[in-house]
CSV table of C-alpha atoms and ligand atoms in Angstrom, one decimal:
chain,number,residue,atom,x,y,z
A,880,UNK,CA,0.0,0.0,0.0
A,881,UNK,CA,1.2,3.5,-0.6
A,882,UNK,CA,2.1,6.0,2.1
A,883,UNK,CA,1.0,9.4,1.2
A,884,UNK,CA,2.7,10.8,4.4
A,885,UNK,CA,5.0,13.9,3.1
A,886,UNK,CA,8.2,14.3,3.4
A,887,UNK,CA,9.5,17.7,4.6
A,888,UNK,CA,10.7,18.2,0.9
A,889,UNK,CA,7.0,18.0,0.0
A,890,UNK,CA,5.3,20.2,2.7
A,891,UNK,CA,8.1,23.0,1.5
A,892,UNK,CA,7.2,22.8,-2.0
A,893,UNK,CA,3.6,22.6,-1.0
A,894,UNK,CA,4.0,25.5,1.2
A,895,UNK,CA,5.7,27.5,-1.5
A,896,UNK,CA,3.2,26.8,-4.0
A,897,UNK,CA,0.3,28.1,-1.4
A,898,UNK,CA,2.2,31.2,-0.2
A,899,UNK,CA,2.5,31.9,-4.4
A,900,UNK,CA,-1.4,31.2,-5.1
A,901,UNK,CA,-2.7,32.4,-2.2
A,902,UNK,CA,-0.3,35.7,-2.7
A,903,UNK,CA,0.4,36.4,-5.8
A,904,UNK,CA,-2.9,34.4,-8.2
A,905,UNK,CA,-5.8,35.0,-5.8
A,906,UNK,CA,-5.9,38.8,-5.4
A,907,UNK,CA,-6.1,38.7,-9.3
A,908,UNK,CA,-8.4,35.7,-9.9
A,909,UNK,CA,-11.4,37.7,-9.5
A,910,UNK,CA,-10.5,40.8,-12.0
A,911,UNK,CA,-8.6,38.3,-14.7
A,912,UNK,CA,-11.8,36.2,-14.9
A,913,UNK,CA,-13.7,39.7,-15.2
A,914,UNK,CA,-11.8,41.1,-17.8
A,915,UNK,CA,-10.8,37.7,-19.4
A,916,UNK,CA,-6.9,38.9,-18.9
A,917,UNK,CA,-4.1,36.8,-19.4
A,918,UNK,CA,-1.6,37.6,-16.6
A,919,UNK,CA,1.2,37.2,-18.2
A,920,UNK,CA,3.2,38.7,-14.8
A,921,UNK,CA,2.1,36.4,-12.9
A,922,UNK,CA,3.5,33.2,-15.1
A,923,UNK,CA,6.8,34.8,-15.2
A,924,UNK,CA,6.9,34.8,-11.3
A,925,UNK,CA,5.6,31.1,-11.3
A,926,UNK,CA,8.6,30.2,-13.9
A,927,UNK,CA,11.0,31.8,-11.7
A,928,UNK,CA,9.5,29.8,-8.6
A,929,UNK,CA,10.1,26.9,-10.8
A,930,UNK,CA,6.2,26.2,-10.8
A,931,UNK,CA,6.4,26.0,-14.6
A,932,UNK,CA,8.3,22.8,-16.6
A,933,UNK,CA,7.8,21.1,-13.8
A,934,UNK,CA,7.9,17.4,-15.4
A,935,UNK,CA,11.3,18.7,-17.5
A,936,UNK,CA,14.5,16.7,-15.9
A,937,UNK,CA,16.7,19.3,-14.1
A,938,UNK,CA,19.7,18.3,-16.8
A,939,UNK,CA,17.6,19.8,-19.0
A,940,UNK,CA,16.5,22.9,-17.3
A,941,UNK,CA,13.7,21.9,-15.2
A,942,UNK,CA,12.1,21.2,-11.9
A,943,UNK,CA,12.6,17.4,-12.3
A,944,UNK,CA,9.1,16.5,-10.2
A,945,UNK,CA,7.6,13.4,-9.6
A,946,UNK,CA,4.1,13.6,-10.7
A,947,UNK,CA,3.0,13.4,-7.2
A,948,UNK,CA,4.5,16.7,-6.2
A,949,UNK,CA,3.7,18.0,-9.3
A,950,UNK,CA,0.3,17.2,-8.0
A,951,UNK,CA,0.7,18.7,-4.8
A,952,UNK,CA,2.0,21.7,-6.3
A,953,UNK,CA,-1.2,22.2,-9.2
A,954,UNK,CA,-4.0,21.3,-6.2
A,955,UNK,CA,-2.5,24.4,-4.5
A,956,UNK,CA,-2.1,26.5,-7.7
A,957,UNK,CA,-6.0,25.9,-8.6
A,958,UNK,CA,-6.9,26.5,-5.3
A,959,UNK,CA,-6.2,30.1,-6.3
A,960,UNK,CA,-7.6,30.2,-9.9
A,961,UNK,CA,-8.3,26.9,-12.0
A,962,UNK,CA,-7.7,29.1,-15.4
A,963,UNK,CA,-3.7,30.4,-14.4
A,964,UNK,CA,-3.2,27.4,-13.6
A,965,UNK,CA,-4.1,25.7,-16.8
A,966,UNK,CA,-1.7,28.1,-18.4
A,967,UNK,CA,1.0,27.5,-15.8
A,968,UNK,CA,0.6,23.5,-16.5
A,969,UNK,CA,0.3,23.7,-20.2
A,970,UNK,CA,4.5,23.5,-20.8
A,971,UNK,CA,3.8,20.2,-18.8
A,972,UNK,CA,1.4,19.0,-21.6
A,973,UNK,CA,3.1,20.4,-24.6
A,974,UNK,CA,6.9,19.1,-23.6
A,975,UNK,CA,5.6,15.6,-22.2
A,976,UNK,CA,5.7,14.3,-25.7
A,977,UNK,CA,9.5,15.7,-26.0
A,978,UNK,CA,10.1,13.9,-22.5
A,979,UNK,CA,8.6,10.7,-24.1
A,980,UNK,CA,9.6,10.2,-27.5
A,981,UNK,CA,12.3,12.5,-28.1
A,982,UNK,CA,15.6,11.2,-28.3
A,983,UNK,CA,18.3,12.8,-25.8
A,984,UNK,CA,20.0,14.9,-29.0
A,985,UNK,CA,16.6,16.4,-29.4
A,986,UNK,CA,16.0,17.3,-25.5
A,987,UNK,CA,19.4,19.1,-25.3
A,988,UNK,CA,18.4,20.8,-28.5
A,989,UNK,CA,15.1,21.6,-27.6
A,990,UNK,CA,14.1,21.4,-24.3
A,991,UNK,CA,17.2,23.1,-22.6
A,992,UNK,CA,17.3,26.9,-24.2
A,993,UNK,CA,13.6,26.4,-23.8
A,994,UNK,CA,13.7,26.3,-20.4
A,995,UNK,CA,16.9,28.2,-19.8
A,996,UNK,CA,14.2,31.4,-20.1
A,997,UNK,CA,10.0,32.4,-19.8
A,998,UNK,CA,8.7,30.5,-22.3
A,999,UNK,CA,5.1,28.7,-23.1
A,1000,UNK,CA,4.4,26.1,-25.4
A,1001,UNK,CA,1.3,24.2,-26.9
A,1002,UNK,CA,0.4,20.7,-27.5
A,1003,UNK,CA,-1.6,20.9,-30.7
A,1004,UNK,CA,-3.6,17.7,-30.9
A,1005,UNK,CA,-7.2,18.6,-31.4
A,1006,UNK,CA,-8.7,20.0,-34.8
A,1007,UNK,CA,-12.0,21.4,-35.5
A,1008,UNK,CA,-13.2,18.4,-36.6
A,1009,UNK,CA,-13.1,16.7,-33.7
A,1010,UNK,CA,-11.4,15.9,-30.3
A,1011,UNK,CA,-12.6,12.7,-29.1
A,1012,UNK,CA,-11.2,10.6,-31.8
A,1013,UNK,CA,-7.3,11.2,-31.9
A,1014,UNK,CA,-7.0,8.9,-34.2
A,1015,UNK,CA,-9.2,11.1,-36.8
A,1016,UNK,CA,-6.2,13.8,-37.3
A,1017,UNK,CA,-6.6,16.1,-40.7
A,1018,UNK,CA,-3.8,17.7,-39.9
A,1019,UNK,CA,-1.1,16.2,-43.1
A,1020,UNK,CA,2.0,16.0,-42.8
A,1021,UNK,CA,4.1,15.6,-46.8
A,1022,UNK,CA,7.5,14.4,-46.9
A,1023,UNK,CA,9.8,16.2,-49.0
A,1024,UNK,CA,13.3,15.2,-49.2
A,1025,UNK,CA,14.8,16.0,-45.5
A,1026,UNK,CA,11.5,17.8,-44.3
A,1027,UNK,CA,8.0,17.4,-44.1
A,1028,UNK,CA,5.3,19.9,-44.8
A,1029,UNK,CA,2.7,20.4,-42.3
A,1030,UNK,CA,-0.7,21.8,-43.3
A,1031,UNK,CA,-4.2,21.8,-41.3
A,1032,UNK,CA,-5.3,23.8,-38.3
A,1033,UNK,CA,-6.0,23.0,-34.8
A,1034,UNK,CA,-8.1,24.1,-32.0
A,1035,UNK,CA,-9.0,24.7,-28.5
A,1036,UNK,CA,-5.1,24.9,-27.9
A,1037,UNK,CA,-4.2,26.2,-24.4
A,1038,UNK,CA,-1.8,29.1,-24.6
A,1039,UNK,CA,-1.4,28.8,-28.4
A,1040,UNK,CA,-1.5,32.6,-29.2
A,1041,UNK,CA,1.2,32.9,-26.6
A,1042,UNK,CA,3.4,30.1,-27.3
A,1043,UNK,CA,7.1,29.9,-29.0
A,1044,UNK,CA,7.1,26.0,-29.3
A,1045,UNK,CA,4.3,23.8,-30.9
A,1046,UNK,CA,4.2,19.9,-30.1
A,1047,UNK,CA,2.0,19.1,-33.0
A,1048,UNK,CA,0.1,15.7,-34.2
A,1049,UNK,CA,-0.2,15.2,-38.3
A,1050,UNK,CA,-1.2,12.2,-40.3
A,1051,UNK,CA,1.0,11.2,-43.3
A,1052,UNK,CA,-2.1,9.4,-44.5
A,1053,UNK,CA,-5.4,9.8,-42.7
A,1054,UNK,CA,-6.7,6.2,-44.1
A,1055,UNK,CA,-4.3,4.8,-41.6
A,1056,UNK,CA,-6.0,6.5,-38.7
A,1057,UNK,CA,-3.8,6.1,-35.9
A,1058,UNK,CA,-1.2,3.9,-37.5
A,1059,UNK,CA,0.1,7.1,-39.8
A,1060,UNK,CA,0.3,9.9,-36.7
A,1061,UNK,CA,3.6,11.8,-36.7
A,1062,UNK,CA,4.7,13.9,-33.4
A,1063,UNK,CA,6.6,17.2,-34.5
A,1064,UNK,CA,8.4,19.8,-32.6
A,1065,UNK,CA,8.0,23.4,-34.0
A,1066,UNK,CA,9.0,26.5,-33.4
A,1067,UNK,CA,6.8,29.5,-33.5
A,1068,UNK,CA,9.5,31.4,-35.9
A,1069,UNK,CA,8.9,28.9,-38.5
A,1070,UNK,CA,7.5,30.3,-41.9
A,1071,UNK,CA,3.7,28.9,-42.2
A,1072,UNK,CA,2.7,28.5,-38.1
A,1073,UNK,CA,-0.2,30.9,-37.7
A,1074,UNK,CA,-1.6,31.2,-34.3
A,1075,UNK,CA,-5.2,32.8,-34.4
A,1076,UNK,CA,-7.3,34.9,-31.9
A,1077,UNK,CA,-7.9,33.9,-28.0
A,1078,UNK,CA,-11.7,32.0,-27.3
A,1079,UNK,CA,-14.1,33.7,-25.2
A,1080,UNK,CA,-14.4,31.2,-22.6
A,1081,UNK,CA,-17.2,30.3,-20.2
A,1082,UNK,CA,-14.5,29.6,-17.5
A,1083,UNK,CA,-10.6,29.2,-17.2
A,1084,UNK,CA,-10.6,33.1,-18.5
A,1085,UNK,CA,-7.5,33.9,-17.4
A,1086,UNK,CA,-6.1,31.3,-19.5
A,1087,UNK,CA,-5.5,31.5,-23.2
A,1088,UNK,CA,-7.3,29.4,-25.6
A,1089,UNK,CA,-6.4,29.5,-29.7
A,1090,UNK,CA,-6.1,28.4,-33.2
A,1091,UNK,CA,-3.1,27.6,-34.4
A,1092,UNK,CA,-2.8,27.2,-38.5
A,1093,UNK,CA,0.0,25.3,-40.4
A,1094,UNK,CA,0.4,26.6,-44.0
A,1095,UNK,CA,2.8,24.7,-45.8
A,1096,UNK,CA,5.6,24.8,-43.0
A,1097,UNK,CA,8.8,23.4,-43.4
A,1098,UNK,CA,9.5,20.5,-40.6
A,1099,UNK,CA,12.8,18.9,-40.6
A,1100,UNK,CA,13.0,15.5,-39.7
A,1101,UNK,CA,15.5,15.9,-37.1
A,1102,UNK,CA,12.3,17.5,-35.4
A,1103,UNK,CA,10.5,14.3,-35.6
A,1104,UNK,CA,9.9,12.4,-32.2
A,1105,UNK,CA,10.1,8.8,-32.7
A,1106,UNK,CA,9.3,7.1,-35.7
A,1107,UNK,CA,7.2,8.0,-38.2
A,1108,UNK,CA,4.0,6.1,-37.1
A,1109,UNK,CA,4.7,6.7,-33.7
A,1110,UNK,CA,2.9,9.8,-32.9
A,1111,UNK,CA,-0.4,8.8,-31.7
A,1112,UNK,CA,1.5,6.1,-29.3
A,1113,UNK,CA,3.0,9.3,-27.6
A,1114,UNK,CA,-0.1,11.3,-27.5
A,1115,UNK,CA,-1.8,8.8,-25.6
A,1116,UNK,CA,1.2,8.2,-23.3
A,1117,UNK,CA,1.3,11.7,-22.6
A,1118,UNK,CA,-2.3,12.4,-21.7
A,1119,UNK,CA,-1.5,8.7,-19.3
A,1120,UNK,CA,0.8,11.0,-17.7
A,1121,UNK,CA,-0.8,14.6,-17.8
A,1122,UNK,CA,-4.5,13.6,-16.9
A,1123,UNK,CA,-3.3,12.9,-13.2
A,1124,UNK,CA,-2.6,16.7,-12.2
A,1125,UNK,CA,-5.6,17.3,-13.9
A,1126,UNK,CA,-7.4,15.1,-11.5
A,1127,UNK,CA,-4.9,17.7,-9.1
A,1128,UNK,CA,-6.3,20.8,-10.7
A,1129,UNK,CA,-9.9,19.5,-10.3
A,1130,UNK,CA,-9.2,18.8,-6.6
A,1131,UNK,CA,-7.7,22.5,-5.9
A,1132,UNK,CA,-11.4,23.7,-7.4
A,1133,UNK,CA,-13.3,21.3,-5.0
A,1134,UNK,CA,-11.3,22.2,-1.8
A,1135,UNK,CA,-11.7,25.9,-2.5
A,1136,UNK,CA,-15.4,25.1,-3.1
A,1137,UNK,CA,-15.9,23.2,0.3
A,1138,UNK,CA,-14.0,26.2,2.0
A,1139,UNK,CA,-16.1,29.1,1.0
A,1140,UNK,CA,-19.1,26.6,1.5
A,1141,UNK,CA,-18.0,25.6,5.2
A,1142,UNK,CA,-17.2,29.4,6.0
A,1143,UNK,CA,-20.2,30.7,5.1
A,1144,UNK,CA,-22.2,28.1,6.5
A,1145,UNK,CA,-21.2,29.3,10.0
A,1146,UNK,CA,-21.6,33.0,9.3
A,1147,UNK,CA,-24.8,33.2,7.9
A,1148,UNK,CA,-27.8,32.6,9.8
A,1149,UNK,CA,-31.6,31.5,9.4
A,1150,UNK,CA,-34.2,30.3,11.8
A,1151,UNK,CA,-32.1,31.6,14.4
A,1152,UNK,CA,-29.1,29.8,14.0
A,1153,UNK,CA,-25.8,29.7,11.4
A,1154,UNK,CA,-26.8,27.1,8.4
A,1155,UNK,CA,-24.2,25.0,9.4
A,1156,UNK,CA,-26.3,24.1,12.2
A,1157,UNK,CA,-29.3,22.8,9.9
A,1158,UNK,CA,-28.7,19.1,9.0
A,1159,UNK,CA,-29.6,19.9,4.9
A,1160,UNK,CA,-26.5,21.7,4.9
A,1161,UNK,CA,-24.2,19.5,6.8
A,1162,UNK,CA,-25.0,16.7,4.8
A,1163,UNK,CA,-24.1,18.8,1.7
A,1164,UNK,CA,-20.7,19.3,3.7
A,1165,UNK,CA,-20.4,16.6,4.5
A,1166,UNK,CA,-20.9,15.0,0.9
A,1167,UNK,CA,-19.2,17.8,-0.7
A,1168,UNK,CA,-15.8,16.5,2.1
A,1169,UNK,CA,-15.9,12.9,0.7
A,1170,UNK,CA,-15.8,13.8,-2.8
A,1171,UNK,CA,-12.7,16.2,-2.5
A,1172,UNK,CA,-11.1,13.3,0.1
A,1173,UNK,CA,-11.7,11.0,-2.2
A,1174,UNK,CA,-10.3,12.7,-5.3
A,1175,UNK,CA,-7.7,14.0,-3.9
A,1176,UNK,CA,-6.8,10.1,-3.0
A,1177,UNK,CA,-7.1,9.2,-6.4
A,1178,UNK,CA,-5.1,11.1,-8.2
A,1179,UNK,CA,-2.6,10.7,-5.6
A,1180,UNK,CA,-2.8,6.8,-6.3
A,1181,UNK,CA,-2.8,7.7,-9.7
A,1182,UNK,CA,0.8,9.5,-9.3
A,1183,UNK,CA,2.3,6.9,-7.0
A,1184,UNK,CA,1.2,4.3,-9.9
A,1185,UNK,CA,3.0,6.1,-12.6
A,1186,UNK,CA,5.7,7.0,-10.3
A,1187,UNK,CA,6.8,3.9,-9.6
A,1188,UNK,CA,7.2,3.2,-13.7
A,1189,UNK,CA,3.5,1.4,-14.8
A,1190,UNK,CA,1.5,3.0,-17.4
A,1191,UNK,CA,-1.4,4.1,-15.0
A,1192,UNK,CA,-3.5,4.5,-18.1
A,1193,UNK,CA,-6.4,3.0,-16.3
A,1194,UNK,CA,-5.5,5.3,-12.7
A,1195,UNK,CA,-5.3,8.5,-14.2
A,1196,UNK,CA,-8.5,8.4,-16.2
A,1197,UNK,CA,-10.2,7.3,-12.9
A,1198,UNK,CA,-8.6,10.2,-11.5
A,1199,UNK,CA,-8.9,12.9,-13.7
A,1200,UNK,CA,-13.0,11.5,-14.0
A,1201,UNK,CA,-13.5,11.3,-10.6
A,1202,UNK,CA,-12.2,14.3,-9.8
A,1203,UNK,CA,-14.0,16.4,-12.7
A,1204,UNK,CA,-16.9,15.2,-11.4
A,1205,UNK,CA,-16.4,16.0,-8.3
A,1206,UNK,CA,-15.3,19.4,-8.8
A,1207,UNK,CA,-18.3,19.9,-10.2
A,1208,UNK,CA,-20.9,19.0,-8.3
A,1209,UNK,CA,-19.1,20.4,-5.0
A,1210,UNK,CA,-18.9,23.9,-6.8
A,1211,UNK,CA,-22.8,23.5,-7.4
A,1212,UNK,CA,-23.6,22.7,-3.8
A,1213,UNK,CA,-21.4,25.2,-2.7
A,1214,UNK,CA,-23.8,27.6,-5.0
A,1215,UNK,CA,-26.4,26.2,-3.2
A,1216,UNK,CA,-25.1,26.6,0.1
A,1217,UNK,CA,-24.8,30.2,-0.9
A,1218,UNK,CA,-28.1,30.2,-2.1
A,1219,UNK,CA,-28.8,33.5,-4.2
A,1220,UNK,CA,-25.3,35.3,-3.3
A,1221,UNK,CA,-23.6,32.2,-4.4
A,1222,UNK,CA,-25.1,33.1,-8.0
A,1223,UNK,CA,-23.6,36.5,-7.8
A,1224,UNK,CA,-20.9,37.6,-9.5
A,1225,UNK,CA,-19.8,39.5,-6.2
A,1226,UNK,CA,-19.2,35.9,-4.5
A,1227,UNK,CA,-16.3,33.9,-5.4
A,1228,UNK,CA,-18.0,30.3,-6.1
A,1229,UNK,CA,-20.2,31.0,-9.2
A,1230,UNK,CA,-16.4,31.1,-10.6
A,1231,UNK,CA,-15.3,27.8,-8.9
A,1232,UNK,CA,-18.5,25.9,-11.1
A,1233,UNK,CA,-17.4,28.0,-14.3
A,1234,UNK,CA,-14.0,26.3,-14.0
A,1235,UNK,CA,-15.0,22.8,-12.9
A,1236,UNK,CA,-16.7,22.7,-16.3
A,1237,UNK,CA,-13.8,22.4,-18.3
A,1238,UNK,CA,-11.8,19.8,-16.6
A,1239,UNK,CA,-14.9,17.6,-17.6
A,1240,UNK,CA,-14.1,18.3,-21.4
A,1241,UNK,CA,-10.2,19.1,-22.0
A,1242,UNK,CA,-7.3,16.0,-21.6
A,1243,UNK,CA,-10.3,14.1,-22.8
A,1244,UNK,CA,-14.0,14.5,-21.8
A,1245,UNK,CA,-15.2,12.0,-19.8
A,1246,UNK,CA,-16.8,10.3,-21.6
A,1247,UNK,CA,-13.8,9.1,-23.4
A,1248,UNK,CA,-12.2,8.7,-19.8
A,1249,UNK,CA,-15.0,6.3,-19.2
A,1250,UNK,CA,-14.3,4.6,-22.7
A,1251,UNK,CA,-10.9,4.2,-21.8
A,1252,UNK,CA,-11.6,2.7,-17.7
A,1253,UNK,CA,-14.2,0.5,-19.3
A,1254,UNK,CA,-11.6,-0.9,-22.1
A,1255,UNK,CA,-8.8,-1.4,-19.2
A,1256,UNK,CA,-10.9,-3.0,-16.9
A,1257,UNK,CA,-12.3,-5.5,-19.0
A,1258,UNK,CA,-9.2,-6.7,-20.4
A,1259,UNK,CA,-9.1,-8.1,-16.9
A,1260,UNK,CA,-11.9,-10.4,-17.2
A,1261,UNK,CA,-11.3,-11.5,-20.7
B,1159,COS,N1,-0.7,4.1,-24.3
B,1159,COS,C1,0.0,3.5,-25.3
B,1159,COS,N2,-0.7,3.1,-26.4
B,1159,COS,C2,-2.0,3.3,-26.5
B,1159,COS,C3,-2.7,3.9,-25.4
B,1159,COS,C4,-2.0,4.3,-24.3
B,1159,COS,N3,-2.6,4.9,-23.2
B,1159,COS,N4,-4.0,3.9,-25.7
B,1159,COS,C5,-4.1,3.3,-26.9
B,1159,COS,N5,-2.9,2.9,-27.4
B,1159,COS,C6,-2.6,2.2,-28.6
B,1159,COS,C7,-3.4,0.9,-28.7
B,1159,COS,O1,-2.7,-0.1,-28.0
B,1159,COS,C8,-3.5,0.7,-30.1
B,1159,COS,O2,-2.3,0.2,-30.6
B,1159,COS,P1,-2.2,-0.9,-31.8
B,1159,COS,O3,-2.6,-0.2,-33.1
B,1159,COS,O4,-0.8,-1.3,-31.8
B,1159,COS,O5,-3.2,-2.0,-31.5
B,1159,COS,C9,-3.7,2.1,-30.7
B,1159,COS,O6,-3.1,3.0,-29.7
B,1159,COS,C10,-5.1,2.5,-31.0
B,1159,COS,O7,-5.8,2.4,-29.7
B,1159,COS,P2,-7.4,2.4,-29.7
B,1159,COS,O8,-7.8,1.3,-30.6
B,1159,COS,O9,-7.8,2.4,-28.3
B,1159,COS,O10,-7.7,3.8,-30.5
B,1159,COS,P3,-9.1,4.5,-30.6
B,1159,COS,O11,-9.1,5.1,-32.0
B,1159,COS,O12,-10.2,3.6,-30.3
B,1159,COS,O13,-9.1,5.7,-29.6
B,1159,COS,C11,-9.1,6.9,-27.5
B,1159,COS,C12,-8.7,5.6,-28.3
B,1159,COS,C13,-10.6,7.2,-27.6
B,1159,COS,C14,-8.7,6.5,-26.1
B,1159,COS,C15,-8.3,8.1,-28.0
B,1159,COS,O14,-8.6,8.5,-29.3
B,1159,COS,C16,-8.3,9.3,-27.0
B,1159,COS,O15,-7.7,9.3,-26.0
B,1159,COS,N6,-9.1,10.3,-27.4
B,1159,COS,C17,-9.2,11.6,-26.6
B,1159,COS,C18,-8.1,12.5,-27.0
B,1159,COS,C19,-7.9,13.6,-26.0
B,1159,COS,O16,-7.8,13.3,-24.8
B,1159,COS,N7,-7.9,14.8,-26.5
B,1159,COS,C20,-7.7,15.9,-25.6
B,1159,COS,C21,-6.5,16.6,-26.1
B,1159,COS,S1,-5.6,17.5,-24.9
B,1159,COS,S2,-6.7,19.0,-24.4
């Protein structure tokens, strides 16, 4: 069994995280969701705490984490705001398919001036056509002589407008499906790589959400990761590894939730008492309590799984599900608790709901997380 005691390693880097969110991200959550503002300050501080490549080895240039601290770190971040942190995670995401299928030439190449400054970069794997089905990819990419030329446009990517380095999915035939998915590295500067306009988002406002075009840009091979037909085999084995601290992020959105619920519970009173005193509200507590217990556990289990070297394709879906879920419906009965303030705009936890949303739907909506815990499962009872 797993001990999830902390070392004093941990509680420091857990403490440094919350003194940063709770510091420097919360007094600006508020106004950055208002005015749908991408704080670009406060990244740079978070890259200078190290917050940012935080799955990037230290030879390389950076923090070197396990994903359970990384974990610990992101709960504390979304504590704060769920949208910086998606931004603040997203290097994680776009250089995990470097980390996985680049050879070491390419990581000292790529990775190190990358990190050696404040940088973002964007994992481009969903299109306009679709999300769900990765295997589906429009995106082409042509060989021609010691290059290939990468045309098609993807979507919903997280800090593309922003970004200087693109880990981007193409198909060198699309009748192969997943069989003929290239990985690519590619730099921003290259002629062709158009990134379009930030989304208006629902939630996750202070993060950046873009197009990014290809028009006929010039990939060497040397920027290749893997083999040829080995790209969606990394994309997979990157979300296996990137879905966890979402489960993390999810977790942060809960906790805050149950806080501002429990808080105002004992201030405010009706029929002469504080609502934490009436038994309909301690029973949404004490619900609301399991669910963040419980996915805080499971993403944690999900970490030590992969941590210790399996694939944890099966754990992390669980995790990043349950945890979603979770979020979700803790932010709603935290709404509730509120009753009418917590629909107001002027109260912190119609936010907290807003954000829960998304980690339903991005690293793979849940219902393809289900798809996937339903497939690994029942290969054990075959
Ligand atoms: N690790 C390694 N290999 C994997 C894998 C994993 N986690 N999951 C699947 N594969 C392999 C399979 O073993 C199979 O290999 P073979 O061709 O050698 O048999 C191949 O990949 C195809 O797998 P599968 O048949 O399961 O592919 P599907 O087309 O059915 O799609 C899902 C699988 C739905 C799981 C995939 O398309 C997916 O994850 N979609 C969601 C994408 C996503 O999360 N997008 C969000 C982007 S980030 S915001």
């Amino acid at each position: 069994m797993p001990d999830f005691s902390l070392s004093s390693e941990q509680t420091s880097l857990r403490d440094m995280a919350r003194k940063f969110a709770r510091g420097e991200m919360a007094p600006h959550a508020a106004e950055c969701d208002r005015s749908a503002r991408f704080p670009e300050e406060i990244y740079r501080k978070a890259y200078d705490l190290g917050l940012m490549n935080l799955n990037v080895p230290a030879e390389y240039g950076g923090s070197g984490l396990s994903l359970f601290d990384q974990c610990l770190l992101v709960e504390e971040l979304a504590y704060a705001c769920g949208g910086m942190t998606t931004s603040i995670i997203a290097n994680c995401l776009a250089l995990e398919p470097i980390l996985l299928g680049g050879t070491d030439e390419q990581k000292r190449r790529v990775l190190t001036p990358f990190c050696a400054s404040y940088q973002l970069a964007s994992f481009c794997l969903t299109e306009p056509t679709g999300g769900s089905d990765a295997g589906a990819l429009r995106t082409h990419a042509r060989r021609d002589g010691d290059a290939y030329v990468l045309e098609g446009e993807k979507c919903f990517i997280t800090n593309a407008p922003h970004a200087s380095l693109y880990t981007v999915f193409a198909t060198t035939d699309p009748a192969l499906r997943h069989r003929g998915i290239a990985a690519f590295v590619v730099p921003r500067s290259a002629e062709g790589v158009l990134p379009g306009k930030d989304e208006e988002k629902m939630g996750h406002r202070a993060s950046s959400t873009g197009t990014v075009r290809f028009e006929k840009v010039r990939v060497p091979v040397r920027d290749r990761l893997g083999g040829e037909t080995d790209g969606f085999s990394i994309a997979m084995r990157t979300l296996d590894h990137t879905r966890t601290p979402i489960g993390a992020l999810a977790t942060g959105i809960a906790q805050a939730a149950l806080d501002h619920a429990a808080r105002y519970a004992l201030k405010r009173e009706t029929f002469g008492k504080p609502i934490a005193e009436h038994q309909a509200i301690q029973i949404k507590l004490a619900n609301m309590a399991q669910a963040v217990a419980a996915a805080r556990l499971l993403t944690w289990h999900a970490a030590w799984i992969i941590d210790g070297g399996r694939k944890g394709t099966l754990e992390s879906s669980i995790a990043k599900c349950f945890a979603s879920d979770a979020a979700l419906h803790v932010a709603d009965e935290a709404i509730q608790t509120f009753g009418g303030y917590g629909y107001m705009k002027d109260y912190p936890v119609e936010k907290l709901l807003r954000d829960a949303k998304l980690t339903q739907i991005y690293e793979g909506a849940n219902e393809i997380q289900r798809t996937v815990i339903a497939r690994e499962l029942l290969l054990g009872y075959a």
